[in-house]
Amino acid sequence: MLHHESLDRVFHALSDTTRRAIVERLVSGPATVSELAGPFAMTLSAIGQHIQLLESCGLVRTAKVGRTRQVALATDALARAESWFASHRARWERRLDRLGDVLGEDDDEDDTSKQKAER
Amino acid sequence: MLHHESLDRVFHALSDTTRRAIVERLVSGPATVSELAGPFAMTLSAIGQHIQLLESCGLVRTAKVGRTRQVALATDALARAESWFASHRARWERRLDRLGDVLGEDDDEDDTSKQKAER
């Protein structure tokens, strides 16, 4: 249950363009809160709230370095979220291959099979 | 921008344990709304709302089959969400290896490096 809840929070954190952009920025290395606020044209307060949410679900870690707060990517949460996809990938890829048979295709992707049928 | 917004919606859809469970169930094959409602011990109305949200962001497709509505996994949205992780994975894995140098480790994982330093 706890595992589900924490995944809920990680996916919720990632459901915001700005927060994903912060994570993407941190992939290149740690940054101070001010450094993060600059490129994103956000107030320190606004960026602070995003960082707090990212930290609360384990996506980033922060540490006081002198008078600034350093923000860095954390390991577990991203890996856990990605592993949700990985754990189902093989089965869903097989499934998607067979989807057309079940629901019938009604979009452009169907052109290939139509062409095959017409041959 | 549209791409960001649609990723926002996919991650939001996945931020709910029940909706992830529906997706996981559909990995095994399409199901009717009633079949989905059963195992989850939910009302048809509640499951219908989850399915509607999953469909609106492209995670599932539905089709009327006779008097029932068939629900199946859709391709693009899941792949798009997973590719967000994949596109950053290599860089973030390198980054995580070096994290300890920047923030200082304060958990058990640090034992190894401590032991090395003591040698």
Coordinates of C-alpha atoms in Angstrom, one line a residue:
Chain A
M1 CA 0.0 0.0 0.0
L2 CA 2.8 2.4 1.0
H3 CA 4.6 1.5 -2.2
H4 CA 1.4 2.4 -4.2
E5 CA 1.0 5.6 -2.4
S6 CA 4.6 6.7 -3.0
L7 CA 4.3 5.9 -6.7
D8 CA 1.1 8.0 -6.7
R9 CA 3.1 10.9 -5.4
V10 CA 6.0 10.4 -7.8
F11 CA 3.7 10.4 -10.8
H12 CA 1.8 13.3 -9.4
A13 CA 5.1 15.2 -9.1
L14 CA 6.0 14.4 -12.7
S15 CA 2.6 15.5 -14.0
D16 CA 3.7 19.1 -14.0
T17 CA 5.8 20.5 -16.9
T18 CA 7.8 22.8 -14.6
R19 CA 8.7 20.1 -12.2
R20 CA 9.7 17.7 -15.0
A21 CA 11.9 20.6 -16.4
I22 CA 13.5 21.0 -13.0
V23 CA 14.3 17.2 -12.9
E24 CA 15.6 17.4 -16.5
R25 CA 17.8 20.4 -15.5
L26 CA 19.1 18.4 -12.4
V27 CA 20.1 15.5 -14.7
S28 CA 22.9 17.8 -15.8
G29 CA 24.0 18.4 -12.2
P30 CA 23.0 19.9 -8.9
A31 CA 21.9 23.5 -8.8
T32 CA 21.1 26.1 -6.2
V33 CA 17.5 27.2 -5.8
S34 CA 18.4 30.6 -7.4
E35 CA 20.1 28.8 -10.3
L36 CA 16.9 26.8 -10.8
A37 CA 14.6 29.9 -10.5
G38 CA 16.6 31.9 -13.1
P39 CA 16.1 29.9 -16.3
F40 CA 12.5 29.1 -15.4
A41 CA 11.7 32.8 -14.9
M42 CA 10.0 31.9 -11.7
T43 CA 10.0 33.5 -8.3
L44 CA 12.2 31.8 -5.6
S45 CA 8.9 31.2 -3.7
A46 CA 7.3 29.4 -6.6
I47 CA 10.3 27.3 -7.4
G48 CA 10.7 26.6 -3.7
Q49 CA 7.2 25.0 -3.6
H50 CA 8.0 22.8 -6.6
I51 CA 11.3 21.7 -5.1
Q52 CA 9.5 21.0 -1.8
L53 CA 7.0 18.7 -3.6
L54 CA 9.8 17.0 -5.5
E55 CA 11.7 16.4 -2.3
S56 CA 8.7 15.2 -0.4
C57 CA 8.3 12.3 -2.8
G58 CA 12.0 11.6 -3.0
L59 CA 12.8 12.9 -6.5
V60 CA 15.3 15.4 -5.3
R61 CA 17.5 16.0 -2.3
T62 CA 18.4 19.3 -0.9
A63 CA 21.3 20.4 1.4
K64 CA 22.3 23.7 2.8
V65 CA 25.7 24.7 1.4
G66 CA 26.9 27.9 3.0
R67 CA 24.1 30.4 2.6
T68 CA 22.5 28.6 -0.4
R69 CA 20.4 25.5 -0.7
Q70 CA 21.8 23.0 -3.2
V71 CA 19.3 20.8 -5.0
A72 CA 20.3 17.4 -6.6
L73 CA 18.5 14.5 -8.2
A74 CA 17.8 11.6 -5.9
T75 CA 17.9 8.0 -7.0
D76 CA 15.1 5.9 -5.8
A77 CA 11.9 7.7 -6.8
L78 CA 12.9 8.0 -10.5
A79 CA 14.1 4.4 -10.7
R80 CA 10.9 3.2 -9.0
A81 CA 8.6 5.1 -11.4
E82 CA 10.6 3.9 -14.4
S83 CA 10.5 0.3 -13.1
W84 CA 6.7 0.5 -13.1
F85 CA 6.9 0.8 -16.9
A86 CA 9.7 -1.7 -17.3
S87 CA 7.8 -4.4 -15.3
H88 CA 4.9 -4.3 -17.8
R89 CA 6.7 -3.4 -21.0
A90 CA 7.2 -6.8 -22.5
R91 CA 3.6 -7.8 -22.0
W92 CA 2.1 -4.6 -23.1
E93 CA 4.3 -4.5 -26.3
R94 CA 3.0 -8.0 -27.2
R95 CA -0.5 -6.8 -26.4
L96 CA -0.3 -3.7 -28.5
D97 CA 0.8 -5.8 -31.5
R98 CA -2.5 -7.6 -31.3
L99 CA -4.7 -4.7 -30.4
G100 CA -6.0 -4.1 -33.9
D101 CA -7.6 -7.6 -34.1
V102 CA -9.7 -6.9 -31.0
L103 CA -10.9 -3.3 -31.4
G104 CA -10.5 -2.9 -35.1
E105 CA -8.4 0.0 -36.3
D106 CA -10.1 3.2 -37.2
D107 CA -7.2 5.6 -37.7
D108 CA -4.5 6.2 -40.2
E109 CA -2.3 3.5 -38.8
D110 CA -4.7 1.1 -40.4
D111 CA -3.6 2.0 -43.9
T112 CA -0.9 -0.7 -44.0
S113 CA -3.2 -3.6 -43.1
K114 CA -5.9 -2.3 -45.5
Q115 CA -3.3 -2.3 -48.2
K116 CA -2.3 -5.8 -47.3
A117 CA -5.9 -6.9 -47.4
E118 CA -6.4 -5.4 -50.8
R119 CA -3.4 -7.2 -52.4
Chain B
M1 CA 3.7 22.9 -25.5
L2 CA 1.0 20.5 -26.5
H3 CA 3.5 17.6 -26.0
H4 CA 4.2 18.9 -22.4
E5 CA 0.5 19.2 -21.7
S6 CA -0.2 15.7 -22.9
L7 CA 2.6 14.3 -20.8
D8 CA 1.2 16.2 -17.8
R9 CA -2.1 14.4 -18.3
V10 CA -0.6 11.0 -18.8
F11 CA 1.5 11.3 -15.6
H12 CA -1.6 12.6 -13.8
A13 CA -3.6 9.6 -14.9
L14 CA -0.9 7.3 -13.7
S15 CA -0.7 9.1 -10.3
D16 CA -3.7 7.1 -9.1
T17 CA -3.3 3.5 -7.8
T18 CA -6.6 2.3 -9.2
R19 CA -5.9 3.7 -12.6
R20 CA -2.5 2.1 -12.7
A21 CA -4.2 -1.2 -11.6
I22 CA -6.6 -0.8 -14.6
V23 CA -3.7 -0.3 -17.0
E24 CA -1.9 -3.3 -15.4
R25 CA -5.0 -5.4 -15.9
L26 CA -5.3 -4.3 -19.5
V27 CA -1.8 -5.4 -20.2
S28 CA -3.2 -8.9 -20.0
G29 CA -5.8 -8.1 -22.6
P30 CA -8.9 -6.0 -23.2
A31 CA -11.8 -6.2 -20.8
T32 CA -15.3 -4.9 -20.6
V33 CA -16.2 -2.2 -18.1
S34 CA -18.0 -4.7 -16.0
E35 CA -15.0 -7.1 -16.0
L36 CA -12.8 -4.2 -14.8
A37 CA -15.3 -3.1 -12.1
G38 CA -15.5 -6.6 -10.6
P39 CA -11.9 -7.3 -9.4
F40 CA -11.6 -3.7 -8.2
A41 CA -14.7 -3.9 -6.2
M42 CA -15.9 -0.6 -7.6
T43 CA -19.2 0.6 -8.9
L44 CA -19.6 0.8 -12.7
S45 CA -19.9 4.6 -12.3
A46 CA -16.6 4.9 -10.4
I47 CA -14.7 2.7 -12.8
G48 CA -16.3 4.5 -15.7
Q49 CA -14.9 7.8 -14.5
H50 CA -11.4 6.3 -14.3
I51 CA -11.7 4.8 -17.7
Q52 CA -12.9 8.1 -19.1
L53 CA -9.8 9.9 -17.7
L54 CA -7.5 7.2 -19.0
E55 CA -9.1 7.5 -22.4
S56 CA -9.0 11.3 -22.5
C57 CA -5.2 11.2 -22.2
G58 CA -4.8 8.3 -24.7
L59 CA -3.8 5.5 -22.3
V60 CA -6.8 3.3 -23.2
R61 CA -9.2 3.0 -26.1
T62 CA -12.8 1.9 -25.8
A63 CA -15.2 0.5 -28.3
K64 CA -18.8 -0.6 -28.1
V65 CA -19.0 -4.3 -28.7
G66 CA -22.6 -5.4 -28.8
R67 CA -24.2 -4.1 -25.6
T68 CA -20.9 -3.8 -23.7
R69 CA -18.0 -1.4 -23.8
Q70 CA -14.7 -3.0 -24.4
V71 CA -11.6 -1.3 -23.0
A72 CA -8.1 -1.9 -24.3
L73 CA -4.7 -0.5 -23.8
A74 CA -3.6 2.2 -26.3
T75 CA -0.1 2.5 -27.5
D76 CA 1.2 6.1 -27.7
A77 CA 0.6 7.5 -24.3
L78 CA 2.4 4.8 -22.4
A79 CA 5.3 4.8 -24.8
R80 CA 5.5 8.6 -24.6
A81 CA 5.6 8.6 -20.8
E82 CA 8.2 5.8 -20.7
S83 CA 10.3 7.6 -23.3
W84 CA 10.5 10.6 -21.0
F85 CA 12.5 8.4 -18.6
A86 CA 14.5 6.7 -21.3
S87 CA 15.6 10.0 -22.8
H88 CA 17.3 11.1 -19.6
R89 CA 18.3 7.7 -18.1
A90 CA 21.9 7.5 -19.3
R91 CA 22.7 11.0 -18.0
W92 CA 20.9 10.6 -14.7
E93 CA 22.5 7.3 -14.0
R94 CA 26.0 8.9 -14.4
R95 CA 24.8 11.7 -12.3
L96 CA 23.6 9.5 -9.5
D97 CA 26.9 7.8 -9.3
R98 CA 28.5 11.1 -8.5
L99 CA 25.8 12.4 -6.2
G100 CA 27.6 11.5 -3.0
D101 CA 30.5 13.8 -3.8
V102 CA 28.3 16.8 -4.0
L103 CA 25.8 16.5 -1.2
G104 CA 27.7 14.1 1.1
E105 CA 26.2 10.8 1.9
D106 CA 24.3 10.5 5.1
D107 CA 22.8 7.1 4.8
D108 CA 23.9 3.5 5.1
E109 CA 25.1 3.3 1.5
D110 CA 28.1 5.3 2.6
D111 CA 29.6 2.4 4.5
T112 CA 31.6 1.2 1.6
S113 CA 33.3 4.4 0.9
K114 CA 34.0 4.9 4.6
Q115 CA 35.6 1.5 4.8
K116 CA 37.7 2.4 1.8
A117 CA 38.8 5.6 3.4
E118 CA 39.8 3.9 6.6
R119 CA 42.1 1.4 4.8

